[in-house]
Amino acid sequence: MPRPILATVHAAALAHNLARVRKAAPDARVWAVVKANAYGHGIERVFDALRSADGFALLDLAEAQRLRALDWRGPILLLEGCFELRDLELCSRLALWHTVHCDEQIAMLATHKTQLPHRVFLKMNSGMNRLGFAPERYRAAWTRLNALPQVEEISLMTHFSDADGAKGIAAQLQAFEAVTHDLPGERTLGNSAATLRHAAAMDEKSDWVRPGIAVYGSAPDYPQHSAADWGLQPTLTLSSKIIGLQQLQAGDTVGYGSSFTADGPLRIGVVACGYADGYPRHCTTGTPVLVAGERCRMVGRVSMDMVTVDLTPVPDAGIGSEVTLWGRASNDVVLPIDEIAQSAGTVAYELMCALAQRVPVVVGD
Ligand SMILES: *Cc1c(COP(=O)(O)O)cnc(C)c1O
């Protein structure tokens, strides 16, 4: 028998979440963001469930090729644009739309030979200070791009740094509007948090929204809101089984470093899942885990291949009992990935992307 660890991608939940995001921005078209191999889910595994998206956004050219190989004929947007000249050739060949965020990309476009002029998304740095032209340089970049025969259509783009938090999007939205209000072209502004939390402010200002994490069933503003608060369903379950049992007495410890000490008799389940599977090592005693669909707590340290669980709430559990590290158990009880991420001091994005190669993945419903 193979080691019992398994990741399940929930196709119906992906479709549900996409529809949920659409409802938040009913007049906008939706880029389903599938960068980082669809946030670790696998582009090929999510494609069918997400094919009602208006387009796919990503940044790796090989991933764009994989989408075209799936026969996706609709829009694909490269969120970081082109890195070198031959990327532009691929854009021409595969009809990829690409972000233009710096002078070097404009210069590269100017030397590109193409029969098919490109659709480009000119990015403004409205305050995030990663990619994009500063507001005072944006219109000059637009004018230069607009003069290129290689460019067919210019869309306008920015990205918010604080859509999930107290600062919000108002200042960046205003910076963007002030410079672009009379420029032609479609706009794309918001990620998941902006789309869910600032729908009213973005209304009619964003022709396209760019949700990623919400599509994958995590709340962009956890713990202020949970995924359930937003009506989002988990799209990825990490499950395994109990492969060992230990009966502890008061004073016994568990695992490396003896970080957990039993204060009385305690039954421990040893689960076939560790940090080499992508389960975060920063999770410590108290992190929730489902055994047979019941909430239990992890005890001791996460090791490479195993974690250890206090079985007090599930006296009937034994070797072979189902363990859900995050996601949905077979009794439909949900352990939100956001809770595990918080326990590890990180975000669900990182956990999804860190799912290890050695974990087999199936698509289920
Ligand atoms: C990753 C990304 C998104 C999606 O962000 P989420 O927080 O996952 O919704 C949107 N826009 C850009 C430019 C991105 O890089």
Short mmCIF file of N, CA, C and O in Angstrom, two decimals, residues 106-150:
data_model
loop_
_atom_site.label_atom_id
_atom_site.label_comp_id
_atom_site.label_asym_id
_atom_site.label_seq_id
_atom_site.Cartn_x
_atom_site.Cartn_y
_atom_site.Cartn_z
N ILE A 106 9.17 48.36 -22.61
CA ILE A 106 8.72 49.15 -23.76
C ILE A 106 9.78 49.11 -24.86
O ILE A 106 9.48 48.90 -26.03
N ALA A 107 11.04 49.27 -24.45
CA ALA A 107 12.14 49.23 -25.42
C ALA A 107 12.19 47.87 -26.12
O ALA A 107 12.42 47.78 -27.33
N MET A 108 11.96 46.82 -25.33
CA MET A 108 11.97 45.46 -25.89
C MET A 108 10.85 45.30 -26.93
O MET A 108 11.07 44.74 -28.00
N LEU A 109 9.69 45.81 -26.58
CA LEU A 109 8.55 45.73 -27.50
C LEU A 109 8.87 46.46 -28.81
O LEU A 109 8.49 46.01 -29.90
N ALA A 110 9.56 47.59 -28.69
CA ALA A 110 9.85 48.40 -29.87
C ALA A 110 10.74 47.67 -30.86
O ALA A 110 10.72 47.96 -32.05
N THR A 111 11.53 46.70 -30.36
CA THR A 111 12.41 45.96 -31.27
C THR A 111 11.78 44.63 -31.72
O THR A 111 12.37 43.92 -32.52
N HIS A 112 10.61 44.32 -31.22
CA HIS A 112 9.98 43.03 -31.51
C HIS A 112 9.31 43.07 -32.88
O HIS A 112 8.58 44.00 -33.21
N LYS A 113 9.60 42.03 -33.69
CA LYS A 113 8.96 41.93 -35.00
C LYS A 113 7.74 41.03 -34.90
O LYS A 113 7.87 39.87 -34.54
N THR A 114 6.58 41.59 -35.25
CA THR A 114 5.38 40.77 -35.14
C THR A 114 4.34 41.21 -36.17
O THR A 114 4.24 42.39 -36.51
N GLN A 115 3.62 40.25 -36.67
CA GLN A 115 2.49 40.54 -37.57
C GLN A 115 1.26 40.92 -36.75
O GLN A 115 0.39 41.62 -37.22
N LEU A 116 1.23 40.36 -35.55
CA LEU A 116 0.05 40.52 -34.70
C LEU A 116 0.35 41.49 -33.56
O LEU A 116 1.05 41.13 -32.62
N PRO A 117 -0.15 42.71 -33.64
CA PRO A 117 0.10 43.64 -32.54
C PRO A 117 -0.47 43.12 -31.22
O PRO A 117 -1.45 42.39 -31.20
N HIS A 118 0.15 43.52 -30.13
CA HIS A 118 -0.14 42.94 -28.82
C HIS A 118 -1.14 43.75 -28.02
O HIS A 118 -1.22 44.96 -28.14
N ARG A 119 -1.83 43.04 -27.15
CA ARG A 119 -2.63 43.70 -26.12
C ARG A 119 -1.78 43.77 -24.86
O ARG A 119 -1.33 42.73 -24.35
N VAL A 120 -1.54 44.96 -24.37
CA VAL A 120 -0.67 45.11 -23.20
C VAL A 120 -1.41 45.79 -22.06
O VAL A 120 -2.36 46.54 -22.27
N PHE A 121 -0.97 45.51 -20.86
CA PHE A 121 -1.55 46.08 -19.63
C PHE A 121 -0.48 46.95 -18.98
O PHE A 121 0.51 46.42 -18.46
N LEU A 122 -0.67 48.24 -19.08
CA LEU A 122 0.32 49.18 -18.55
C LEU A 122 0.10 49.35 -17.05
O LEU A 122 -0.97 49.77 -16.61
N LYS A 123 1.11 49.00 -16.30
CA LYS A 123 0.94 48.94 -14.85
C LYS A 123 1.42 50.21 -14.16
O LYS A 123 2.54 50.68 -14.40
N MET A 124 0.56 50.73 -13.30
CA MET A 124 0.95 51.87 -12.48
C MET A 124 1.35 51.40 -11.09
O MET A 124 0.68 50.57 -10.49
N ASN A 125 2.43 51.96 -10.59
CA ASN A 125 2.80 51.78 -9.19
C ASN A 125 2.06 52.86 -8.40
O ASN A 125 2.50 54.00 -8.34
N SER A 126 0.93 52.49 -7.84
CA SER A 126 0.11 53.49 -7.14
C SER A 126 0.41 53.49 -5.64
O SER A 126 -0.31 54.12 -4.87
N GLY A 127 1.46 52.77 -5.22
CA GLY A 127 1.81 52.82 -3.80
C GLY A 127 2.39 51.54 -3.24
O GLY A 127 2.99 51.53 -2.18
N MET A 128 2.22 50.43 -3.98
CA MET A 128 2.78 49.14 -3.54
C MET A 128 4.31 49.15 -3.62
O MET A 128 4.99 48.47 -2.86
N ASN A 129 4.81 49.91 -4.60
CA ASN A 129 6.26 50.01 -4.80
C ASN A 129 6.94 48.67 -5.10
O ASN A 129 8.01 48.37 -4.58
N ARG A 130 6.26 47.89 -5.92
CA ARG A 130 6.96 46.73 -6.50
C ARG A 130 7.07 47.01 -7.99
O ARG A 130 8.04 47.62 -8.43
N LEU A 131 6.08 46.62 -8.78
CA LEU A 131 6.17 46.83 -10.22
C LEU A 131 5.31 48.01 -10.65
O LEU A 131 4.27 48.28 -10.06
N GLY A 132 5.74 48.68 -11.71
CA GLY A 132 4.89 49.69 -12.32
C GLY A 132 5.54 51.06 -12.40
O GLY A 132 6.53 51.35 -11.73
N PHE A 133 4.95 51.88 -13.27
CA PHE A 133 5.41 53.26 -13.44
C PHE A 133 4.81 54.14 -12.36
O PHE A 133 3.62 54.03 -12.06
N ALA A 134 5.61 55.02 -11.82
CA ALA A 134 5.10 55.99 -10.85
C ALA A 134 4.02 56.83 -11.54
O ALA A 134 4.08 57.04 -12.75
N PRO A 135 3.05 57.30 -10.78
CA PRO A 135 1.95 58.07 -11.38
C PRO A 135 2.44 59.19 -12.29
O PRO A 135 1.90 59.37 -13.39
N GLU A 136 3.48 59.90 -11.91
CA GLU A 136 3.92 61.05 -12.72
C GLU A 136 4.64 60.61 -13.99
O GLU A 136 4.86 61.41 -14.89
N ARG A 137 4.98 59.33 -14.10
CA ARG A 137 5.63 58.85 -15.32
C ARG A 137 4.70 57.99 -16.17
O ARG A 137 5.06 57.54 -17.25
N TYR A 138 3.49 57.79 -15.66
CA TYR A 138 2.58 56.83 -16.30
C TYR A 138 2.11 57.29 -17.68
O TYR A 138 2.13 56.54 -18.64
N ARG A 139 1.73 58.55 -17.78
CA ARG A 139 1.15 59.01 -19.05
C ARG A 139 2.21 59.04 -20.16
O ARG A 139 1.91 58.74 -21.33
N ALA A 140 3.43 59.36 -19.79
CA ALA A 140 4.51 59.35 -20.80
C ALA A 140 4.72 57.92 -21.30
O ALA A 140 4.92 57.68 -22.51
N ALA A 141 4.65 56.96 -20.39
CA ALA A 141 4.80 55.56 -20.80
C ALA A 141 3.65 55.15 -21.71
O ALA A 141 3.84 54.45 -22.72
N TRP A 142 2.47 55.61 -21.35
CA TRP A 142 1.29 55.31 -22.19
C TRP A 142 1.48 55.85 -23.60
O TRP A 142 1.22 55.17 -24.59
N THR A 143 1.96 57.09 -23.70
CA THR A 143 2.15 57.74 -25.00
C THR A 143 3.19 56.99 -25.84
O THR A 143 2.99 56.76 -27.03
N ARG A 144 4.27 56.59 -25.18
CA ARG A 144 5.30 55.83 -25.91
C ARG A 144 4.77 54.49 -26.40
O ARG A 144 4.99 54.09 -27.53
N LEU A 145 4.05 53.81 -25.53
CA LEU A 145 3.47 52.52 -25.92
C LEU A 145 2.49 52.69 -27.06
O LEU A 145 2.47 51.92 -28.02
N ASN A 146 1.69 53.72 -26.95
CA ASN A 146 0.63 53.95 -27.92
C ASN A 146 1.19 54.24 -29.31
O ASN A 146 0.52 54.00 -30.31
N ALA A 147 2.42 54.72 -29.36
CA ALA A 147 3.03 55.04 -30.64
C ALA A 147 3.65 53.81 -31.32
O ALA A 147 4.05 53.88 -32.47
N LEU A 148 3.73 52.70 -30.61
CA LEU A 148 4.39 51.52 -31.17
C LEU A 148 3.44 50.73 -32.08
O LEU A 148 2.32 50.43 -31.69
N PRO A 149 3.90 50.40 -33.27
CA PRO A 149 3.08 49.56 -34.15
C PRO A 149 2.87 48.16 -33.58
O PRO A 149 1.92 47.48 -33.96
N GLN A 150 3.73 47.77 -32.64
CA GLN A 150 3.61 46.44 -32.01
C GLN A 150 2.44 46.36 -31.04
O GLN A 150 2.11 45.28 -30.56
#
